[in-house]
Amino acid sequence: MQPIRKATVIGAGVMGAGIAAQFANAGIPVTLLDIVPEGAADRNALAAGAIAKMLKTEPAPFMSARAAKLVTPGNIEDHLSQIADSDWIVEAVVERLDVKQSLYRKIDAVRRPGTAVSSNTSTIPLKLLTQGLSESFARDFLITHFFNPPRYMRLLEIVTGPSTDAALAQNVAQFADRALGKSVVWCKDSPGFIANRLGVYWLQVGVIEAMDLGLTVEEADAVIGRPMGIPKTGVFGLIDLVGLDLMPHINASLAKSLPAADAFHAANRTPPLISKMIADGYTGRKGKGGFYRLNRAGGGKVKEAIDLVSGSHRPERKSELPERRFGGQDLRGLLESPGRIGRYAWRVLGQTLAYAATLVPEAADTVDAIDEAMRLGYNWQWGPFELIDRLGADWLADKLSKDGLAVPALLRAAAGKTFYRLQGGRRQYLGNDGAYHDLVRPDGVLMLEDVKRVSQPVLRNGSAAVWDLGDGVLCFEFTSKSNSLDDQIIGLLGKTIPLVQQKYQALVIYNEGRNFSVGANLGLALFAANIAAWGEIEKLIGAGQQVYKALKYAPFPVVAAPAGMALGGGCEILLHSDAVQAHAESYIGLVECGVGVVPGWGGCKEMLGRWQTSGLLPRGPMPATGKVFETVSTATVSKSAADARELLYLRPNDRITMNRYRLLADAKALALELAENYVAPKPVDLKLPGPSGKLALTMAAESFHRRGIATDHDVVVADALAEVLCGGATDPVDVVTEDAVLALERAAFMRLLKTDATLARIEHLLATGKPLRN
């Protein structure tokens, strides 16, 4: 099968442009085509404009500026013939069958036979899309439904037809998995496929029931969100994000396609309030606001919510609902709570779970496919069948029956059972045949959760654990809240290093949390500071420096495998590792200056060493010192793993994994590769500019202060950072050892931590989650 080395995306709207950007993020040259605007001087204006817009969009569709250069704009009239060079053609034009089929005929006339052609449609069945087209086109055609935004949403729904070449579809799926970072869920050719079929129903029920039961939008989102493992946007916040104006079109498409007996029809009504909001331009975040809006009248910023009865916006009210204490492990308690809040929770979740149970086997072959689609497509913590297991299938069936709601056949068949179980260390799901079947990971996927099911940790304490991955590789896992670093993690890491040296070949540092690590535990630091336990804090800083240094010079390879945020001390772990196997969505940075201190566990010395030896800057001690000062003083965080390479948080030879599920296997493979003939690095002495360099950096900070960009305390922090980066008081400085820079880091950290301004920043960050400018 032809490997995919070049792609074309037709349709430069939000989705088409985003899909093109993701091809580019994977290093694949891609042509982006659209129609020629009437009277346009630039015939490629739509595609070129989409690329330019993406370069300014936040969150960024491109992982790097370099990726953007891989997208070539064009138009359908002049450049369609170029698709003959493409290995995958993605159609993302308007959701009209006649428009799509007209385009397909043009594509079929110029494409290379055997080239995959797919539609990003979310509503039109494949059997209609290929109706009347050539057999060869139908053989090479499939639906690949990306979710918005394509870079960040991991789900890709794939639909094939009876004529689709199975090998071609597998080739596309493998590429989407490994190169684009997508988790593929195979769907039936049914309306809305999986995630939108269930997700739209859930949103519709959530809105209708809130209005019928007299809830506010804040109450509805509070009870539907976190207690059920659903993002805090809940129902109304999510609709604002998606766009109110899209909902009637999606609902109409589903209503047209679904059979008359489908439960969706009972919930499918557009309240007059929503029609009025759309007509008045309140279409959500892309419009003047939606169910929520930010009122900037008088130069202020007041978050408001709409009153579902009057239709007027008023200041947002924080919902302190006692029922929210339920949820998670006691989901039944929430659904059984008396009053309108408990009734709302039950009506929405009960109907949603019942509807999910009707989608197997119509929309998907297995319950796991439904769960995976909702976890990755709507960011639910638990899929619907995992939620049913939390409630109990028998309990749910009984409550549905008592409430006069139909009990789906699949739920009746699960009587006395769970939809998932562990058997011999393997996770199994309940099939349509009433038997349990193993959940099988794709080839090349290794998950720590699977390792943990069948083994005991080699070492463990309250904040970390060490697991045997086999083949002589250990995995060090952070388990603290937000994977924040504390004395227990430092202590266990110190014990792990000699253990690997004695019995194993390599160490991988990895976890499956949302973030690799948010850095040091600031709560503990603030507590220690408030009781003046300065000696304990300095002891922890010193211990961390020694453990990180031991990690760097250990006689075995250390591979760090971050995903999500790797900040502060988490970033310093990466800087001291032999290699990094980073997930593409890794946000890495030394952010300590933002809270009023400097990196204390060797981050400064490591960044100095990298920039001095990079060959990217002019010779001499000042260019590298100035570059590190710029990056660290501004608490710069990479916007991707590719961006982290530009900042030298990652080195050119560090590697990037696009699919989160493949990160651990890739990291282990890299560790074993490095273990062959491994030689530990040698200490590096640094050439630093001394007080004259510090003066230059301090003057730059004071310039920012005069312009109102830096605060009073920013200047204090910048002065301390400059002293560390320039090597202290000796002038001129020729060569400074790593230990000398570590001593400067430790002294500067402690000096700043004792200031009232730094303690105020830390306290404010912990209380609000936002930085304080003081």
PDB file of N, CA, C and O in Angstrom, residues 369-414:
ATOM      1  N   ALA A 369     -16.289   1.170  21.902  1.00  0.00           N
ATOM      2  CA  ALA A 369     -16.214   2.183  20.843  1.00  0.00           C
ATOM      3  C   ALA A 369     -17.046   3.410  21.219  1.00  0.00           C
ATOM      4  O   ALA A 369     -16.635   4.550  20.994  1.00  0.00           O
ATOM      5  N   ILE A 370     -18.224   3.184  21.797  1.00  0.00           N
ATOM      6  CA  ILE A 370     -19.070   4.295  22.253  1.00  0.00           C
ATOM      7  C   ILE A 370     -18.345   5.083  23.339  1.00  0.00           C
ATOM      8  O   ILE A 370     -18.287   6.320  23.315  1.00  0.00           O
ATOM      9  N   ASP A 371     -17.768   4.378  24.305  1.00  0.00           N
ATOM     10  CA  ASP A 371     -17.083   5.042  25.414  1.00  0.00           C
ATOM     11  C   ASP A 371     -15.871   5.828  24.939  1.00  0.00           C
ATOM     12  O   ASP A 371     -15.644   6.969  25.359  1.00  0.00           O
ATOM     13  N   GLU A 372     -15.079   5.234  24.056  1.00  0.00           N
ATOM     14  CA  GLU A 372     -13.891   5.913  23.556  1.00  0.00           C
ATOM     15  C   GLU A 372     -14.272   7.176  22.782  1.00  0.00           C
ATOM     16  O   GLU A 372     -13.620   8.222  22.900  1.00  0.00           O
ATOM     17  N   ALA A 373     -15.338   7.102  22.012  1.00  0.00           N
ATOM     18  CA  ALA A 373     -15.779   8.264  21.239  1.00  0.00           C
ATOM     19  C   ALA A 373     -16.175   9.410  22.152  1.00  0.00           C
ATOM     20  O   ALA A 373     -15.862  10.572  21.881  1.00  0.00           O
ATOM     21  N   MET A 374     -16.851   9.125  23.250  1.00  0.00           N
ATOM     22  CA  MET A 374     -17.279  10.200  24.153  1.00  0.00           C
ATOM     23  C   MET A 374     -16.118  10.701  25.017  1.00  0.00           C
ATOM     24  O   MET A 374     -16.058  11.888  25.349  1.00  0.00           O
ATOM     25  N   ARG A 375     -15.203   9.816  25.369  1.00  0.00           N
ATOM     26  CA  ARG A 375     -14.034  10.264  26.142  1.00  0.00           C
ATOM     27  C   ARG A 375     -13.178  11.220  25.312  1.00  0.00           C
ATOM     28  O   ARG A 375     -12.716  12.250  25.807  1.00  0.00           O
ATOM     29  N   LEU A 376     -12.961  10.873  24.057  1.00  0.00           N
ATOM     30  CA  LEU A 376     -12.047  11.666  23.231  1.00  0.00           C
ATOM     31  C   LEU A 376     -12.754  12.746  22.420  1.00  0.00           C
ATOM     32  O   LEU A 376     -12.150  13.768  22.101  1.00  0.00           O
ATOM     33  N   GLY A 377     -14.014  12.541  22.064  1.00  0.00           N
ATOM     34  CA  GLY A 377     -14.738  13.522  21.266  1.00  0.00           C
ATOM     35  C   GLY A 377     -15.390  14.614  22.091  1.00  0.00           C
ATOM     36  O   GLY A 377     -15.543  15.747  21.622  1.00  0.00           O
ATOM     37  N   TYR A 378     -15.770  14.280  23.325  1.00  0.00           N
ATOM     38  CA  TYR A 378     -16.431  15.261  24.194  1.00  0.00           C
ATOM     39  C   TYR A 378     -15.686  15.446  25.516  1.00  0.00           C
ATOM     40  O   TYR A 378     -16.162  16.153  26.397  1.00  0.00           O
ATOM     41  N   ASN A 379     -14.538  14.810  25.645  1.00  0.00           N
ATOM     42  CA  ASN A 379     -13.684  14.950  26.837  1.00  0.00           C
ATOM     43  C   ASN A 379     -14.363  14.500  28.126  1.00  0.00           C
ATOM     44  O   ASN A 379     -14.105  15.044  29.197  1.00  0.00           O
ATOM     45  N   TRP A 380     -15.237  13.495  28.021  1.00  0.00           N
ATOM     46  CA  TRP A 380     -15.804  12.906  29.232  1.00  0.00           C
ATOM     47  C   TRP A 380     -14.730  12.073  29.923  1.00  0.00           C
ATOM     48  O   TRP A 380     -13.942  11.378  29.272  1.00  0.00           O
ATOM     49  N   GLN A 381     -14.704  12.143  31.238  1.00  0.00           N
ATOM     50  CA  GLN A 381     -13.750  11.323  31.981  1.00  0.00           C
ATOM     51  C   GLN A 381     -14.096   9.848  31.871  1.00  0.00           C
ATOM     52  O   GLN A 381     -13.213   8.993  31.783  1.00  0.00           O
ATOM     53  N   TRP A 382     -15.379   9.553  31.893  1.00  0.00           N
ATOM     54  CA  TRP A 382     -15.866   8.179  31.754  1.00  0.00           C
ATOM     55  C   TRP A 382     -16.853   8.126  30.602  1.00  0.00           C
ATOM     56  O   TRP A 382     -17.684   9.027  30.423  1.00  0.00           O
ATOM     57  N   GLY A 383     -16.779   7.059  29.819  1.00  0.00           N
ATOM     58  CA  GLY A 383     -17.765   6.868  28.774  1.00  0.00           C
ATOM     59  C   GLY A 383     -19.095   6.459  29.367  1.00  0.00           C
ATOM     60  O   GLY A 383     -19.197   6.123  30.554  1.00  0.00           O
ATOM     61  N   PRO A 384     -20.178   6.452  28.564  1.00  0.00           N
ATOM     62  CA  PRO A 384     -21.505   6.142  29.102  1.00  0.00           C
ATOM     63  C   PRO A 384     -21.620   4.761  29.730  1.00  0.00           C
ATOM     64  O   PRO A 384     -22.309   4.599  30.747  1.00  0.00           O
ATOM     65  N   PHE A 385     -20.945   3.761  29.168  1.00  0.00           N
ATOM     66  CA  PHE A 385     -21.063   2.421  29.746  1.00  0.00           C
ATOM     67  C   PHE A 385     -20.204   2.282  31.011  1.00  0.00           C
ATOM     68  O   PHE A 385     -20.527   1.501  31.903  1.00  0.00           O
ATOM     69  N   GLU A 386     -19.139   3.051  31.078  1.00  0.00           N
ATOM     70  CA  GLU A 386     -18.388   3.119  32.332  1.00  0.00           C
ATOM     71  C   GLU A 386     -19.222   3.807  33.406  1.00  0.00           C
ATOM     72  O   GLU A 386     -19.183   3.411  34.582  1.00  0.00           O
ATOM     73  N   LEU A 387     -20.007   4.804  33.023  1.00  0.00           N
ATOM     74  CA  LEU A 387     -20.914   5.450  33.975  1.00  0.00           C
ATOM     75  C   LEU A 387     -22.014   4.491  34.420  1.00  0.00           C
ATOM     76  O   LEU A 387     -22.403   4.479  35.599  1.00  0.00           O
ATOM     77  N   ILE A 388     -22.519   3.686  33.486  1.00  0.00           N
ATOM     78  CA  ILE A 388     -23.535   2.691  33.864  1.00  0.00           C
ATOM     79  C   ILE A 388     -22.967   1.719  34.892  1.00  0.00           C
ATOM     80  O   ILE A 388     -23.637   1.352  35.868  1.00  0.00           O
ATOM     81  N   ASP A 389     -21.708   1.306  34.703  1.00  0.00           N
ATOM     82  CA  ASP A 389     -21.087   0.406  35.687  1.00  0.00           C
ATOM     83  C   ASP A 389     -20.966   1.066  37.048  1.00  0.00           C
ATOM     84  O   ASP A 389     -21.077   0.395  38.091  1.00  0.00           O
ATOM     85  N   ARG A 390     -20.732   2.370  37.081  1.00  0.00           N
ATOM     86  CA  ARG A 390     -20.657   3.075  38.356  1.00  0.00           C
ATOM     87  C   ARG A 390     -22.020   3.099  39.051  1.00  0.00           C
ATOM     88  O   ARG A 390     -22.090   3.052  40.284  1.00  0.00           O
ATOM     89  N   LEU A 391     -23.059   3.200  38.253  1.00  0.00           N
ATOM     90  CA  LEU A 391     -24.410   3.221  38.817  1.00  0.00           C
ATOM     91  C   LEU A 391     -24.933   1.813  39.099  1.00  0.00           C
ATOM     92  O   LEU A 391     -25.699   1.602  40.041  1.00  0.00           O
ATOM     93  N   GLY A 392     -24.555   0.872  38.264  1.00  0.00           N
ATOM     94  CA  GLY A 392     -25.113  -0.484  38.303  1.00  0.00           C
ATOM     95  C   GLY A 392     -26.160  -0.618  37.219  1.00  0.00           C
ATOM     96  O   GLY A 392     -27.132   0.164  37.179  1.00  0.00           O
ATOM     97  N   ALA A 393     -25.988  -1.566  36.338  1.00  0.00           N
ATOM     98  CA  ALA A 393     -26.932  -1.742  35.228  1.00  0.00           C
ATOM     99  C   ALA A 393     -28.325  -2.066  35.737  1.00  0.00           C
ATOM    100  O   ALA A 393     -29.329  -1.568  35.204  1.00  0.00           O
ATOM    101  N   ASP A 394     -28.413  -2.892  36.773  1.00  0.00           N
ATOM    102  CA  ASP A 394     -29.725  -3.251  37.325  1.00  0.00           C
ATOM    103  C   ASP A 394     -30.410  -2.029  37.934  1.00  0.00           C
ATOM    104  O   ASP A 394     -31.615  -1.819  37.758  1.00  0.00           O
ATOM    105  N   TRP A 395     -29.635  -1.228  38.665  1.00  0.00           N
ATOM    106  CA  TRP A 395     -30.200  -0.029  39.291  1.00  0.00           C
ATOM    107  C   TRP A 395     -30.733   0.916  38.214  1.00  0.00           C
ATOM    108  O   TRP A 395     -31.824   1.472  38.331  1.00  0.00           O
ATOM    109  N   LEU A 396     -29.953   1.114  37.158  1.00  0.00           N
ATOM    110  CA  LEU A 396     -30.359   2.025  36.095  1.00  0.00           C
ATOM    111  C   LEU A 396     -31.612   1.513  35.393  1.00  0.00           C
ATOM    112  O   LEU A 396     -32.558   2.280  35.144  1.00  0.00           O
ATOM    113  N   ALA A 397     -31.652   0.233  35.080  1.00  0.00           N
ATOM    114  CA  ALA A 397     -32.821  -0.331  34.403  1.00  0.00           C
ATOM    115  C   ALA A 397     -34.064  -0.178  35.270  1.00  0.00           C
ATOM    116  O   ALA A 397     -35.143   0.180  34.776  1.00  0.00           O
ATOM    117  N   ASP A 398     -33.930  -0.420  36.559  1.00  0.00           N
ATOM    118  CA  ASP A 398     -35.064  -0.304  37.478  1.00  0.00           C
ATOM    119  C   ASP A 398     -35.562   1.140  37.563  1.00  0.00           C
ATOM    120  O   ASP A 398     -36.771   1.397  37.529  1.00  0.00           O
ATOM    121  N   LYS A 399     -34.626   2.087  37.648  1.00  0.00           N
ATOM    122  CA  LYS A 399     -35.025   3.487  37.772  1.00  0.00           C
ATOM    123  C   LYS A 399     -35.644   4.001  36.475  1.00  0.00           C
ATOM    124  O   LYS A 399     -36.597   4.789  36.499  1.00  0.00           O
ATOM    125  N   LEU A 400     -35.118   3.573  35.333  1.00  0.00           N
ATOM    126  CA  LEU A 400     -35.729   3.942  34.061  1.00  0.00           C
ATOM    127  C   LEU A 400     -37.164   3.432  33.992  1.00  0.00           C
ATOM    128  O   LEU A 400     -38.084   4.152  33.583  1.00  0.00           O
ATOM    129  N   SER A 401     -37.356   2.187  34.393  1.00  0.00           N
ATOM    130  CA  SER A 401     -38.682   1.577  34.343  1.00  0.00           C
ATOM    131  C   SER A 401     -39.661   2.311  35.261  1.00  0.00           C
ATOM    132  O   SER A 401     -40.798   2.609  34.871  1.00  0.00           O
ATOM    133  N   LYS A 402     -39.199   2.645  36.485  1.00  0.00           N
ATOM    134  CA  LYS A 402     -40.070   3.355  37.432  1.00  0.00           C
ATOM    135  C   LYS A 402     -40.416   4.755  36.941  1.00  0.00           C
ATOM    136  O   LYS A 402     -41.465   5.303  37.285  1.00  0.00           O
ATOM    137  N   ASP A 403     -39.552   5.323  36.127  1.00  0.00           N
ATOM    138  CA  ASP A 403     -39.773   6.676  35.625  1.00  0.00           C
ATOM    139  C   ASP A 403     -40.550   6.673  34.314  1.00  0.00           C
ATOM    140  O   ASP A 403     -40.739   7.726  33.700  1.00  0.00           O
ATOM    141  N   GLY A 404     -40.980   5.491  33.896  1.00  0.00           N
ATOM    142  CA  GLY A 404     -41.765   5.395  32.676  1.00  0.00           C
ATOM    143  C   GLY A 404     -40.956   5.506  31.410  1.00  0.00           C
ATOM    144  O   GLY A 404     -41.510   5.785  30.341  1.00  0.00           O
ATOM    145  N   LEU A 405     -39.645   5.288  31.502  1.00  0.00           N
ATOM    146  CA  LEU A 405     -38.770   5.361  30.337  1.00  0.00           C
ATOM    147  C   LEU A 405     -38.430   3.954  29.850  1.00  0.00           C
ATOM    148  O   LEU A 405     -38.322   3.014  30.645  1.00  0.00           O
ATOM    149  N   ALA A 406     -38.258   3.811  28.548  1.00  0.00           N
ATOM    150  CA  ALA A 406     -37.969   2.500  27.971  1.00  0.00           C
ATOM    151  C   ALA A 406     -36.598   2.007  28.428  1.00  0.00           C
ATOM    152  O   ALA A 406     -35.648   2.784  28.533  1.00  0.00           O
ATOM    153  N   VAL A 407     -36.515   0.705  28.677  1.00  0.00           N
ATOM    154  CA  VAL A 407     -35.247   0.075  29.049  1.00  0.00           C
ATOM    155  C   VAL A 407     -34.696  -0.618  27.808  1.00  0.00           C
ATOM    156  O   VAL A 407     -35.289  -1.569  27.302  1.00  0.00           O
ATOM    157  N   PRO A 408     -33.554  -0.155  27.283  1.00  0.00           N
ATOM    158  CA  PRO A 408     -33.005  -0.741  26.054  1.00  0.00           C
ATOM    159  C   PRO A 408     -32.664  -2.221  26.224  1.00  0.00           C
ATOM    160  O   PRO A 408     -32.335  -2.687  27.330  1.00  0.00           O
ATOM    161  N   ALA A 409     -32.735  -2.951  25.132  1.00  0.00           N
ATOM    162  CA  ALA A 409     -32.467  -4.391  25.165  1.00  0.00           C
ATOM    163  C   ALA A 409     -31.060  -4.683  25.674  1.00  0.00           C
ATOM    164  O   ALA A 409     -30.860  -5.645  26.436  1.00  0.00           O
ATOM    165  N   LEU A 410     -30.075  -3.876  25.286  1.00  0.00           N
ATOM    166  CA  LEU A 410     -28.701  -4.114  25.728  1.00  0.00           C
ATOM    167  C   LEU A 410     -28.586  -3.986  27.239  1.00  0.00           C
ATOM    168  O   LEU A 410     -27.850  -4.742  27.877  1.00  0.00           O
ATOM    169  N   LEU A 411     -29.318  -3.050  27.814  1.00  0.00           N
ATOM    170  CA  LEU A 411     -29.285  -2.870  29.264  1.00  0.00           C
ATOM    171  C   LEU A 411     -29.987  -4.032  29.960  1.00  0.00           C
ATOM    172  O   LEU A 411     -29.531  -4.516  31.007  1.00  0.00           O
ATOM    173  N   ARG A 412     -31.064  -4.526  29.389  1.00  0.00           N
ATOM    174  CA  ARG A 412     -31.743  -5.692  29.962  1.00  0.00           C
ATOM    175  C   ARG A 412     -30.838  -6.919  29.897  1.00  0.00           C
ATOM    176  O   ARG A 412     -30.793  -7.725  30.833  1.00  0.00           O
ATOM    177  N   ALA A 413     -30.085  -7.029  28.800  1.00  0.00           N
ATOM    178  CA  ALA A 413     -29.200  -8.192  28.645  1.00  0.00           C
ATOM    179  C   ALA A 413     -28.044  -8.164  29.625  1.00  0.00           C
ATOM    180  O   ALA A 413     -27.422  -9.202  29.895  1.00  0.00           O
ATOM    181  N   ALA A 414     -27.741  -6.978  30.177  1.00  0.00           N
ATOM    182  CA  ALA A 414     -26.632  -6.850  31.126  1.00  0.00           C
ATOM    183  C   ALA A 414     -27.072  -7.063  32.562  1.00  0.00           C
ATOM    184  O   ALA A 414     -26.282  -6.821  33.488  1.00  0.00           O
TER     185      ALA A 414
END
